[in-house]
Backbone as a chain_set.jsonl record, in Angstrom:
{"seq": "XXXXXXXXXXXXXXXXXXXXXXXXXXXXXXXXXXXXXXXXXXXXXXXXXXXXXXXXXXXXXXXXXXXXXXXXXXXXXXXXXXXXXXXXXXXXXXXXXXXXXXXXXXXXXXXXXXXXXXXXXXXXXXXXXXXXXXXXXXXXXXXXXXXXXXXXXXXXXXXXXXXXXXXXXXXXXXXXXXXXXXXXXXXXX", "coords": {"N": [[-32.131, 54.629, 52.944], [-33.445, 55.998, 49.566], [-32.456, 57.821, 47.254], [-33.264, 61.441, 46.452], [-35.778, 61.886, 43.36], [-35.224, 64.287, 41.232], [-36.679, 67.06, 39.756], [-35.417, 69.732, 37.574], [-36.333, 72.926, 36.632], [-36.804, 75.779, 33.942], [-39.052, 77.926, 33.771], [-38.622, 79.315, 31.258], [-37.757, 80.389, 28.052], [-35.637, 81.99, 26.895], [-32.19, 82.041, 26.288], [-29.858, 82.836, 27.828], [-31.885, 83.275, 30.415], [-32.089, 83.982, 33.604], [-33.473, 83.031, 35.198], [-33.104, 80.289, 34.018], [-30.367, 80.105, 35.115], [-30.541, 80.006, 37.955], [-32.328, 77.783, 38.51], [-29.755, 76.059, 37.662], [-28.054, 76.467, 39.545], [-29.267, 75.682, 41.603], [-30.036, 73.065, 41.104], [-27.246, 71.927, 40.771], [-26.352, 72.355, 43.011], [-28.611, 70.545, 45.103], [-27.611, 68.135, 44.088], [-25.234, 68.086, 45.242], [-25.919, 67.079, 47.807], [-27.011, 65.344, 47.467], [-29.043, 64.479, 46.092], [-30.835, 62.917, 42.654], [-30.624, 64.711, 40.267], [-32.303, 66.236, 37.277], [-32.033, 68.382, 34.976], [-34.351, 70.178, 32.972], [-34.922, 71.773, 29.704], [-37.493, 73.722, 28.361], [-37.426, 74.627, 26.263], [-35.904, 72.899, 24.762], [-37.671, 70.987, 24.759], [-39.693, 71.698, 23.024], [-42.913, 72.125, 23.14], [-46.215, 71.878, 22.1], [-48.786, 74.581, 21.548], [-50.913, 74.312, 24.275], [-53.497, 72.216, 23.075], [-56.974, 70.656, 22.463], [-57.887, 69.253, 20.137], [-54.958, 68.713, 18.898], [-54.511, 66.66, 20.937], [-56.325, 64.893, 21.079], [-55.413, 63.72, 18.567], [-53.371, 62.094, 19.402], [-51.528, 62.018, 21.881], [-48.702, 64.275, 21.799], [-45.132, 63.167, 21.216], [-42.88, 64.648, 22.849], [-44.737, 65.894, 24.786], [-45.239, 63.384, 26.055], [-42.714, 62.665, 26.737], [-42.064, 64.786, 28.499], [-44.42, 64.33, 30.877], [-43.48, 61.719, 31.417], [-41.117, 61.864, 32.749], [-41.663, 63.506, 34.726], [-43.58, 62.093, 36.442], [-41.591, 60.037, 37.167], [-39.92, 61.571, 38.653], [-39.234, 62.953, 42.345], [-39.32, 65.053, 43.514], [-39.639, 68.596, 42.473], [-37.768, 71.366, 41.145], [-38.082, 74.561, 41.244], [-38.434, 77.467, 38.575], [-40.156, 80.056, 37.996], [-40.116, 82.662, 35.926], [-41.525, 85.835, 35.75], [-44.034, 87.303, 34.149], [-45.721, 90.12, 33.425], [-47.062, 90.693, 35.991], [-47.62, 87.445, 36.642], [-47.341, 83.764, 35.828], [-45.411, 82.456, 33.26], [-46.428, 81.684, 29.375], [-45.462, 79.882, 28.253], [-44.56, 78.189, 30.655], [-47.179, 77.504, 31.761], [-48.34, 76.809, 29.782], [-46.744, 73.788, 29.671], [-47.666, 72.69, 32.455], [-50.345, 72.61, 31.674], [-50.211, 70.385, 29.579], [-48.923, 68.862, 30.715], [-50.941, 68.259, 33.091], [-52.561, 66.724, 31.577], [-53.934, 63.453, 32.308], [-53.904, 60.65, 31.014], [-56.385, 57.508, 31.185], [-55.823, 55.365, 33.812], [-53.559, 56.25, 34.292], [-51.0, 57.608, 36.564], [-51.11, 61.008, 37.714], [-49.049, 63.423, 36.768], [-48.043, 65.54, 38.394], [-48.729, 64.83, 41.014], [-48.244, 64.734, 44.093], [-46.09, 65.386, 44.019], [-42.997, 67.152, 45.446], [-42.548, 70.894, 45.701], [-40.481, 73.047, 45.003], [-40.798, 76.549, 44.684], [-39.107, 79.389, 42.815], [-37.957, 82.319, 41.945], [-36.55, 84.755, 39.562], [-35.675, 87.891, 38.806], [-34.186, 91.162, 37.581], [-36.259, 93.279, 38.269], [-37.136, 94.719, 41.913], [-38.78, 93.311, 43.05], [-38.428, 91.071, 42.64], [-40.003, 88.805, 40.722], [-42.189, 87.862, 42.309], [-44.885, 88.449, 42.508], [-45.749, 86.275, 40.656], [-45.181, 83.951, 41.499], [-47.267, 83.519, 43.256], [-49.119, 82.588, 41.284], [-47.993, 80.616, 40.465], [-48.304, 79.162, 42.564], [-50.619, 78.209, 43.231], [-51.742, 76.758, 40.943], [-50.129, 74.704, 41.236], [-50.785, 73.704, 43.428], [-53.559, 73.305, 42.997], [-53.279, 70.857, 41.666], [-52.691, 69.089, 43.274], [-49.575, 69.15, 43.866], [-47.21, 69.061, 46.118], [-46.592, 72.233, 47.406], [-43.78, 73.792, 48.959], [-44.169, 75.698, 51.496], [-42.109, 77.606, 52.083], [-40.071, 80.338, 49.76], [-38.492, 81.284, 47.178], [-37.986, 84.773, 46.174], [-35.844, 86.623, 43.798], [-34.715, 89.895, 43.819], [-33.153, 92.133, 41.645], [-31.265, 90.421, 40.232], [-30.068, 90.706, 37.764], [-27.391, 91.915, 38.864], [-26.346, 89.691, 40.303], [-25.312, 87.599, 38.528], [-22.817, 86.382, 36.827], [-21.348, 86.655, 33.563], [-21.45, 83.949, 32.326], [-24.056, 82.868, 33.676], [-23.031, 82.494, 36.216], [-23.998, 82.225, 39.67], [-22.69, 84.919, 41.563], [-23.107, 85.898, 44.218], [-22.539, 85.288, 47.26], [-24.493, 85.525, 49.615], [-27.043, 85.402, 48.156], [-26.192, 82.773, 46.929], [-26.389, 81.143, 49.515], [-29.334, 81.379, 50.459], [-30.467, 80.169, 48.094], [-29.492, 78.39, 48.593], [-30.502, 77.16, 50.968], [-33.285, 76.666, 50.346], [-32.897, 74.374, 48.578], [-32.083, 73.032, 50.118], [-34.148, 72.001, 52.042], [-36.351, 70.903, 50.333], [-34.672, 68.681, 49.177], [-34.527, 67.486, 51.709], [-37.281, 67.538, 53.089], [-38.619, 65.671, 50.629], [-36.974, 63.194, 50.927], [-37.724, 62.363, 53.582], [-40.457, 62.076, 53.292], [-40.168, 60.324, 51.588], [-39.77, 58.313, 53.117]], "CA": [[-32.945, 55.657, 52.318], [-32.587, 56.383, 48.311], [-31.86, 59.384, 46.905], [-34.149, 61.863, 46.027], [-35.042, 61.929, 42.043], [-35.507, 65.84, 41.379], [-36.559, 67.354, 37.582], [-34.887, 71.312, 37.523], [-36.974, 73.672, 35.053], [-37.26, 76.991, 34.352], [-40.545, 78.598, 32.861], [-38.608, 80.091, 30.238], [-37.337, 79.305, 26.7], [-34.644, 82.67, 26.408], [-31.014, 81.108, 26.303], [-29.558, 83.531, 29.142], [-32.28, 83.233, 31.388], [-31.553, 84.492, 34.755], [-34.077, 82.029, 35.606], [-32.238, 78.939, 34.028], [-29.205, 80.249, 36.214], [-31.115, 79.795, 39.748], [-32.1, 76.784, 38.223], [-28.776, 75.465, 37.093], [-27.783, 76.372, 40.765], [-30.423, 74.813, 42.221], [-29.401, 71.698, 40.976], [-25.831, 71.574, 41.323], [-26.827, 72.045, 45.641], [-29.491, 69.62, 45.314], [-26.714, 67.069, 43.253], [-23.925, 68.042, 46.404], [-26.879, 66.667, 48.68], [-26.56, 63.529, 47.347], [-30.074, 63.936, 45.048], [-30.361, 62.702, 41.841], [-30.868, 65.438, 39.751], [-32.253, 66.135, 35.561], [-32.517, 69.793, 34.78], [-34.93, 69.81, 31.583], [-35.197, 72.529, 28.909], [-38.866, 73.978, 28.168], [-37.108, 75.376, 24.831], [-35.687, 72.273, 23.747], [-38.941, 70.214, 24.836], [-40.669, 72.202, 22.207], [-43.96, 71.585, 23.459], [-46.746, 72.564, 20.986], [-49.348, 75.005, 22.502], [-52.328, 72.885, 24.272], [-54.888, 71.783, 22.363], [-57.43, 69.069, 22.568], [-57.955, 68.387, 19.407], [-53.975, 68.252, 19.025], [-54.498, 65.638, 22.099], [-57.476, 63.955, 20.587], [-54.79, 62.807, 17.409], [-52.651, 61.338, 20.087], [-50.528, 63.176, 22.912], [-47.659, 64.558, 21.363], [-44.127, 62.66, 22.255], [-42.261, 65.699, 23.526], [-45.937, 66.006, 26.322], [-45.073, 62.204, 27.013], [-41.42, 62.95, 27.939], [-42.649, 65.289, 30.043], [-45.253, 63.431, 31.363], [-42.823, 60.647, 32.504], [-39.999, 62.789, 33.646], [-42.046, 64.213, 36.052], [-43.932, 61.112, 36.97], [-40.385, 59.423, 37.644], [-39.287, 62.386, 40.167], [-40.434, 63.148, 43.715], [-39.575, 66.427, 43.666], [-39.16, 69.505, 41.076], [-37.181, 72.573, 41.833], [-38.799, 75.127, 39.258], [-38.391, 79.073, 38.42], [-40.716, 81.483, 36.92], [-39.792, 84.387, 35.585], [-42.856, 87.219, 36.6], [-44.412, 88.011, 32.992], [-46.984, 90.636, 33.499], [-47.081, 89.718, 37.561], [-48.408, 86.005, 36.427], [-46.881, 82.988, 35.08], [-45.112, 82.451, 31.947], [-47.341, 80.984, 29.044], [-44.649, 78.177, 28.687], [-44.569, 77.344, 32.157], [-48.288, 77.475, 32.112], [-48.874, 75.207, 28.912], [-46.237, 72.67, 30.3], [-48.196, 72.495, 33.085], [-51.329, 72.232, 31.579], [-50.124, 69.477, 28.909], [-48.751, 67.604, 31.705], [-51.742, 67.723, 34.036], [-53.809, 65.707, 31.55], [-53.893, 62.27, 32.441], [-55.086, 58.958, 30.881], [-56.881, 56.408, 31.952], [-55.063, 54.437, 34.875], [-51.761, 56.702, 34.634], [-50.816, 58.736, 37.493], [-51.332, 62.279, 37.637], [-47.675, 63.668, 36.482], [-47.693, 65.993, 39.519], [-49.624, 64.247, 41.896], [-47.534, 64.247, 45.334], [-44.569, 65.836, 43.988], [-42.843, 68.102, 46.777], [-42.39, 71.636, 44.681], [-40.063, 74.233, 45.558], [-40.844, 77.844, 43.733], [-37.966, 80.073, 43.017], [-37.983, 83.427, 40.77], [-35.369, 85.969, 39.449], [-35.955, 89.074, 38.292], [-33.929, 92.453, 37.525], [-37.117, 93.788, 39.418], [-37.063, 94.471, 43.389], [-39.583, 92.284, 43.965], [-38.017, 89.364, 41.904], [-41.139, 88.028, 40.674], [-42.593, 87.674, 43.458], [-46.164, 88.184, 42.265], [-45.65, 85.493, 39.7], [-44.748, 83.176, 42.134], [-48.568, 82.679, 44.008], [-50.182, 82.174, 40.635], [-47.922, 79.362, 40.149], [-48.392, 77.881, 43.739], [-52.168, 78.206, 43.107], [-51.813, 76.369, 39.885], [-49.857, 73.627, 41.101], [-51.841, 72.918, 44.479], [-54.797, 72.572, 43.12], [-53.603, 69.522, 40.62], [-51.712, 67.825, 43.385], [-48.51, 69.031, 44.17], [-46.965, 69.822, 47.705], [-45.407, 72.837, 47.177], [-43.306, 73.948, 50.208], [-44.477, 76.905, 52.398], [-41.106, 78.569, 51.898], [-39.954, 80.07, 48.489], [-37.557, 82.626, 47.084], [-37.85, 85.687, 44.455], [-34.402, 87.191, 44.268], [-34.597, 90.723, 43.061], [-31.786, 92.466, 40.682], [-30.773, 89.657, 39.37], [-28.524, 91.074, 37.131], [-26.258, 92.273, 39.021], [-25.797, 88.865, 41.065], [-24.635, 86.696, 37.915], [-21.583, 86.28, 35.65], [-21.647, 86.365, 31.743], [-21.552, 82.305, 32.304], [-24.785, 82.685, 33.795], [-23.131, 81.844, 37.593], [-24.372, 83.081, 40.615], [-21.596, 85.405, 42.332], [-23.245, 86.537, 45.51], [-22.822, 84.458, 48.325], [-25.715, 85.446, 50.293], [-28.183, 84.796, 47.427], [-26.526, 81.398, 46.794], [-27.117, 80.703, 50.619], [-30.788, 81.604, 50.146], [-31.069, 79.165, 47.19], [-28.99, 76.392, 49.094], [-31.661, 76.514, 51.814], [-34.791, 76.288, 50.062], [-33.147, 73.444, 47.765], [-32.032, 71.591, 51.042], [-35.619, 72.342, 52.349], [-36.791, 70.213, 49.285], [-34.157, 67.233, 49.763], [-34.95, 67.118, 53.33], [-38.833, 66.686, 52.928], [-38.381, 64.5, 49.841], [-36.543, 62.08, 51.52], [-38.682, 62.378, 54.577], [-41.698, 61.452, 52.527], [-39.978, 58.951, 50.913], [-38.98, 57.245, 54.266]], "C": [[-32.414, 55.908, 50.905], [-32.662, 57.677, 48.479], [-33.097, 60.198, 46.575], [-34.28, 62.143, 44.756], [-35.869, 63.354, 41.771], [-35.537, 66.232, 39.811], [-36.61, 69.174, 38.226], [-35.617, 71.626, 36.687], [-37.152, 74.594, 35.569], [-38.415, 77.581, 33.215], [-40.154, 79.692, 31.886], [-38.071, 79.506, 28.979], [-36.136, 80.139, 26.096], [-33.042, 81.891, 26.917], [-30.389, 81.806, 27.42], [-30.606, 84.056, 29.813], [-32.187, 83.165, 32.721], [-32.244, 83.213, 35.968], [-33.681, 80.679, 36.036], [-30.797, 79.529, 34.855], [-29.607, 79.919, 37.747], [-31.497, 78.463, 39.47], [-31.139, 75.82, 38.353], [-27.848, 75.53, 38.444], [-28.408, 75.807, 41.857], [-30.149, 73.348, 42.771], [-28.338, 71.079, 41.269], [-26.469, 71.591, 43.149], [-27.225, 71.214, 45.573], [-28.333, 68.359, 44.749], [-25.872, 66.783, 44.738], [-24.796, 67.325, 47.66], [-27.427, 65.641, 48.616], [-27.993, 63.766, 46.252], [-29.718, 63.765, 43.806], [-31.216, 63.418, 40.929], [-30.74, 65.863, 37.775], [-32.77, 67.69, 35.565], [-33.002, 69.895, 32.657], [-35.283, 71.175, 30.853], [-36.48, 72.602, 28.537], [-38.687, 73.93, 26.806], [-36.903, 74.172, 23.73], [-37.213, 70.777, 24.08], [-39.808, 69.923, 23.495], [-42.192, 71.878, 21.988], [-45.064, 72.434, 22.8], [-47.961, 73.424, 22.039], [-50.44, 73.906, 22.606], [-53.594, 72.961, 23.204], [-55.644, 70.771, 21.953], [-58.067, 68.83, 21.417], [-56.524, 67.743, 18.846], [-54.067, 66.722, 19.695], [-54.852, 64.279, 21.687], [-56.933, 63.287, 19.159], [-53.883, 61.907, 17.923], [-51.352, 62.226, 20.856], [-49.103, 62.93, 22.109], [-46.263, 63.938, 21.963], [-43.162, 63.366, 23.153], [-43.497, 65.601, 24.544], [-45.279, 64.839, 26.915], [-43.62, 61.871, 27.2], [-41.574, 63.87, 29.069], [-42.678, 64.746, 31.147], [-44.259, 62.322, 32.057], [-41.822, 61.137, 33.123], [-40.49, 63.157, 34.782], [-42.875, 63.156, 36.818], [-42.873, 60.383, 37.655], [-39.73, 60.004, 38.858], [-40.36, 62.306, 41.268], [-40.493, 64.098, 43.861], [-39.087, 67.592, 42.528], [-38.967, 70.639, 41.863], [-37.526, 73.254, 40.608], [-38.77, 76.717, 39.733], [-39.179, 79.245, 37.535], [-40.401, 82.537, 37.026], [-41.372, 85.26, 35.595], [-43.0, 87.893, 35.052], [-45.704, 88.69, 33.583], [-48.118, 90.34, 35.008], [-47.798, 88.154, 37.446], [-47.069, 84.769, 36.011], [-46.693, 83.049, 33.726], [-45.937, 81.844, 31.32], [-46.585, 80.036, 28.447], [-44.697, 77.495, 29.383], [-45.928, 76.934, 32.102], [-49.177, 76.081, 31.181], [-48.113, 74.161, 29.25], [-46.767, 71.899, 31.095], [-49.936, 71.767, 32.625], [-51.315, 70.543, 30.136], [-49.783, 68.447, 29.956], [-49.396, 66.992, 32.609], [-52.388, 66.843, 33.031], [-52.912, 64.285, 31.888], [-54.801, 60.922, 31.903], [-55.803, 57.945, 31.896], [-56.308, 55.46, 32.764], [-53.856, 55.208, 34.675], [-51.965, 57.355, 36.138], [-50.344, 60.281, 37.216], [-49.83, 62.512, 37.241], [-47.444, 64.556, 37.868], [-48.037, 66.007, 40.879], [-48.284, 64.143, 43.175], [-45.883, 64.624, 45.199], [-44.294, 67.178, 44.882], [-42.124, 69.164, 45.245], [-41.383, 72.744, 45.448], [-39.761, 75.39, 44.646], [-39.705, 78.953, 44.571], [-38.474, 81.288, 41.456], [-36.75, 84.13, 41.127], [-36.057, 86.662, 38.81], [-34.946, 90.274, 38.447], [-34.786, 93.195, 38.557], [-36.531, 93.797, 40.829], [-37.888, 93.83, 44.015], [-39.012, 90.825, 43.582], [-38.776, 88.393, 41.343], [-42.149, 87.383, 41.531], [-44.136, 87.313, 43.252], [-46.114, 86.926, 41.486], [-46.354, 84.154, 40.139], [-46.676, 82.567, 42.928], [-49.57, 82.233, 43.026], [-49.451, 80.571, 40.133], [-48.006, 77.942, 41.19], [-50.116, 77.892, 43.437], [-52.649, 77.237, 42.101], [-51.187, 74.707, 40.097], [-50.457, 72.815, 42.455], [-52.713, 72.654, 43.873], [-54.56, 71.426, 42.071], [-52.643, 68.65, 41.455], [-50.525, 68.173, 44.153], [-48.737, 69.166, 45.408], [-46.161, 70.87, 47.585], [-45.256, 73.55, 48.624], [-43.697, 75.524, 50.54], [-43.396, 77.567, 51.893], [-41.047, 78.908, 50.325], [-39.051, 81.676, 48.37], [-37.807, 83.285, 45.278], [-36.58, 86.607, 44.918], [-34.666, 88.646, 42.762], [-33.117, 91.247, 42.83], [-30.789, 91.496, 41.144], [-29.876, 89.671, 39.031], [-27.487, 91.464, 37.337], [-25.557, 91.322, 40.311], [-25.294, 87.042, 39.987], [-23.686, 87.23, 37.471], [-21.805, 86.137, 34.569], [-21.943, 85.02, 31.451], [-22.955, 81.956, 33.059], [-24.577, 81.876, 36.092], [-23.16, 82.662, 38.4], [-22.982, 83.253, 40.992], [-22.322, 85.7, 43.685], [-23.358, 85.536, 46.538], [-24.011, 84.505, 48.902], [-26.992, 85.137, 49.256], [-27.609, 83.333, 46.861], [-26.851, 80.494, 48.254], [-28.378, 80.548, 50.68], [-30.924, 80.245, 48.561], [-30.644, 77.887, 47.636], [-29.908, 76.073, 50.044], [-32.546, 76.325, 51.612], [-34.537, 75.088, 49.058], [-32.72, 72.601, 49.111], [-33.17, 71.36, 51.524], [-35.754, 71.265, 51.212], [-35.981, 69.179, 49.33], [-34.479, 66.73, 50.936], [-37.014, 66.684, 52.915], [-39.41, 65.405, 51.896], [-37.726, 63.285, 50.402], [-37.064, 61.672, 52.827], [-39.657, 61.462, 54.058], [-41.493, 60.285, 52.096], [-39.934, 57.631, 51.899], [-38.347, 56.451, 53.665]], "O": [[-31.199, 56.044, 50.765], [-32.854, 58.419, 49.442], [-34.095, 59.5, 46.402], [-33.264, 62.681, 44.318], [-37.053, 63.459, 42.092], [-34.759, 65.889, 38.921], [-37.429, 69.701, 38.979], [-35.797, 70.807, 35.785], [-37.458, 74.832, 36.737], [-38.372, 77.537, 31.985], [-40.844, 80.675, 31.614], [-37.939, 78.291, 28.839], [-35.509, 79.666, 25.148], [-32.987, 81.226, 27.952], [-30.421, 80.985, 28.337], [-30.556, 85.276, 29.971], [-32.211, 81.997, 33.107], [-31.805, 82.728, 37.011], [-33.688, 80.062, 37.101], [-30.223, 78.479, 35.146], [-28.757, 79.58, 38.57], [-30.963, 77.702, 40.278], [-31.38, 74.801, 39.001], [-26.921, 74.722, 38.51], [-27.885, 75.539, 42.939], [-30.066, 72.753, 43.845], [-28.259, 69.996, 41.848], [-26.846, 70.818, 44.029], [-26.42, 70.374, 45.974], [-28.527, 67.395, 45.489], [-25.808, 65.685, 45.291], [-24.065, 67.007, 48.598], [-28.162, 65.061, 49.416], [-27.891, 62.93, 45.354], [-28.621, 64.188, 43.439], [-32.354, 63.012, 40.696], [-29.714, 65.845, 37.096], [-33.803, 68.058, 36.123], [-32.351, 69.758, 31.621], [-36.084, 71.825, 31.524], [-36.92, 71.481, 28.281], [-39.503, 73.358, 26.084], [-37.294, 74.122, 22.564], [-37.372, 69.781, 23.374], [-40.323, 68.916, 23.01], [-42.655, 71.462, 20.926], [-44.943, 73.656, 22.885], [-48.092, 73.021, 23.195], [-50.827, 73.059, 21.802], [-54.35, 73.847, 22.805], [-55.186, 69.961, 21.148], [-59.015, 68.061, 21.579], [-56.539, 66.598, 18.395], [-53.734, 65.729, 19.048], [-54.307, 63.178, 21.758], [-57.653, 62.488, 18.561], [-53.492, 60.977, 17.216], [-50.475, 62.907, 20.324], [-48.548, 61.861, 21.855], [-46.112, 64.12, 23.172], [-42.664, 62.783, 24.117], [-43.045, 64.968, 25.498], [-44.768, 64.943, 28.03], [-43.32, 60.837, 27.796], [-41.275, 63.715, 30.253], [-41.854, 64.57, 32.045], [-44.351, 62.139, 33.271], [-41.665, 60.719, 34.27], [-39.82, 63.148, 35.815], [-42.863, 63.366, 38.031], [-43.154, 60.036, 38.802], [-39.183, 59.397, 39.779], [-41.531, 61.929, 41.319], [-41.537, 64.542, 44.337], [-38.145, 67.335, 41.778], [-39.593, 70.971, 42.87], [-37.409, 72.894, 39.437], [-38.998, 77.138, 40.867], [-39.093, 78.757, 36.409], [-40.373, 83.291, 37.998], [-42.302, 84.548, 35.217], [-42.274, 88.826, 34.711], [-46.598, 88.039, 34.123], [-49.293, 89.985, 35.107], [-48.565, 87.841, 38.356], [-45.897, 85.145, 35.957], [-47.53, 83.556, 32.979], [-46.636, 81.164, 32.071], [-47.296, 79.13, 28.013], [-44.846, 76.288, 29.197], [-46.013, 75.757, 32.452], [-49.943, 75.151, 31.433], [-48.834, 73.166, 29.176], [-46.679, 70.679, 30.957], [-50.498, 70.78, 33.101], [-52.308, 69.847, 29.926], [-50.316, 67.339, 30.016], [-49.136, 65.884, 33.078], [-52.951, 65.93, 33.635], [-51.702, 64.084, 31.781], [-55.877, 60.428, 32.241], [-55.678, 57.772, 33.109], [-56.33, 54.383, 32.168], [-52.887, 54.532, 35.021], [-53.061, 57.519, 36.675], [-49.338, 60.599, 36.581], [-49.222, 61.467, 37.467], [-46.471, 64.147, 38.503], [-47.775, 66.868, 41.719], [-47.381, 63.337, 42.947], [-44.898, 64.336, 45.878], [-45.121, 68.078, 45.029], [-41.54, 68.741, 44.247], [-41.73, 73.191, 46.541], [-38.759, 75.396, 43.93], [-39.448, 79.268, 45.733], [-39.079, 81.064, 40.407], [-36.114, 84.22, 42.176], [-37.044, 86.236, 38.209], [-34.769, 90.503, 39.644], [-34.272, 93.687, 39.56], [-35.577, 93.06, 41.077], [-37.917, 93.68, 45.236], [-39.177, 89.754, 44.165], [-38.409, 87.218, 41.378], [-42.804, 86.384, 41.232], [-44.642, 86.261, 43.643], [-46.926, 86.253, 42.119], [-47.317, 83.517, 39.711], [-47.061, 81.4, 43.009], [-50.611, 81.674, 43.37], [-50.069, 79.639, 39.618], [-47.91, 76.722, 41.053], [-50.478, 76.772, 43.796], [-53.801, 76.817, 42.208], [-51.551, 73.736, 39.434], [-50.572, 71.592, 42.526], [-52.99, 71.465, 44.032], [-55.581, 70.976, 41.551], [-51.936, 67.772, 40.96], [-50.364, 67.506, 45.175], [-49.831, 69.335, 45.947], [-44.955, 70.631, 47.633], [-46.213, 73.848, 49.339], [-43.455, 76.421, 49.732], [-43.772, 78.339, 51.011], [-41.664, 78.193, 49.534], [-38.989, 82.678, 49.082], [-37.826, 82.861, 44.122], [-36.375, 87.134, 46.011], [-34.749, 88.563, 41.536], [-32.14, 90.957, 43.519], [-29.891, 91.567, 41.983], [-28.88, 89.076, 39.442], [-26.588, 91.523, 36.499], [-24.68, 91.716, 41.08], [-25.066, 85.913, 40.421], [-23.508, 88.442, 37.587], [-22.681, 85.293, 34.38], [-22.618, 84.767, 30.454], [-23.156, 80.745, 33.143], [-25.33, 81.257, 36.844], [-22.595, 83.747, 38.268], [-22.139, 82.358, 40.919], [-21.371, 85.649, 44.466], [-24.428, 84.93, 46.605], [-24.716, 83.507, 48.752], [-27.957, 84.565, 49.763], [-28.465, 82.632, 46.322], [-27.421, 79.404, 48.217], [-28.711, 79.408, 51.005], [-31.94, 79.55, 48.523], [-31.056, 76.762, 47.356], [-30.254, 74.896, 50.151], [-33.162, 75.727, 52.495], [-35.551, 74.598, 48.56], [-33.069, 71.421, 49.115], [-33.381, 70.148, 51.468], [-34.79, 70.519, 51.38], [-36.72, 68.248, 49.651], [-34.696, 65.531, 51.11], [-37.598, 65.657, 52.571], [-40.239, 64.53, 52.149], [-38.305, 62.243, 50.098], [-36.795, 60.521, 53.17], [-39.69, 60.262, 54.332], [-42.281, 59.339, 52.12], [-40.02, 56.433, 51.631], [-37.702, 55.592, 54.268]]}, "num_chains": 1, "name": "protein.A"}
């Protein structure tokens, strides 16, 4: 059986993002679990907002790193942060630059197993956030897993280095990223 190849992101672009920390923990588990894991910056992507006449001069090369990054994985471990109970409009244009597809490519998120994670200061943890981005990525494809975690106050379960301290919320993130190695490598047979 190979490994599973996994792309980390978080739907934000602020540099201490609580986000990119559940992320950046995410990954390390998913790494100790033998997958082979790329945790990708939205910020340093710098992905221009969508626009098809942008498109229509020729897809931008930051879209078509994307675009193959996520074509190359099987599965993406991904956080939104809960702007205005919805999705971020980073996460959202990422998404929507990456669903287009050319002629004979494959969809970029076509069959990729998804596992949604939020932080938040809040007590809900983003919670609302969280079904506009499973709504968003079923219907172009993905599988995103039944389970999923919003971890409220946040802030008072990192370190200035951005690392989770609380045991029981890194338990809760080690089981929904083994959840996601386990069905990825399933799938993969």
């Amino acid at each position: 059986m190979t490994n599973a190849k996994i792309i980390a992101l978080a739907g934000s672009l602020r540099n201490n993002s609580f986000n990119h920390a559940v992320i950046a923990h995410a990954a390390e588990l998913a790494k100790q679990q033998g997958a082979e894991v790329e945790v990708l910056s939205l910020a340093e992507l710098d992905l221009p907002m969508f626009n098809e006449d942008i498109e229509a001069q020729g897809t931008p090369a930051s879209v078509n790193i994307l675009k193959d990054k996520l074509r190359s994985a099987d599965a993406i471990l991904l956080a939104n942060p809960e702007y205005n109970g919805s999705i971020t409009a980073v996460l959202k244009n990422a998404i929507d630059w990456a669903s287009r597809t050319e002629p004979g490519a494959t969809p970029a998120f076509r069959n990729k197993v998804v596992a949604l994670f939020a932080a938040s200061p809040g007590g809900l943890g983003g919670l609302r956030g969280l079904n506009h981005v499973r709504d968003i990525l079923s219907g172009i494809g993905a599988l995103v897993l039944g389970d999923q975690l919003a971890i409220g106050g946040i802030h008072t379960l990192v370190d200035e280095q951005g690392g989770i301290t609380d045991a029981a919320t890194s338990e809760k993130i080690n089981a929904l990223t083994a959840q996601l190695v386990y069905v990825t490598e399933k799938l993969k047979g």
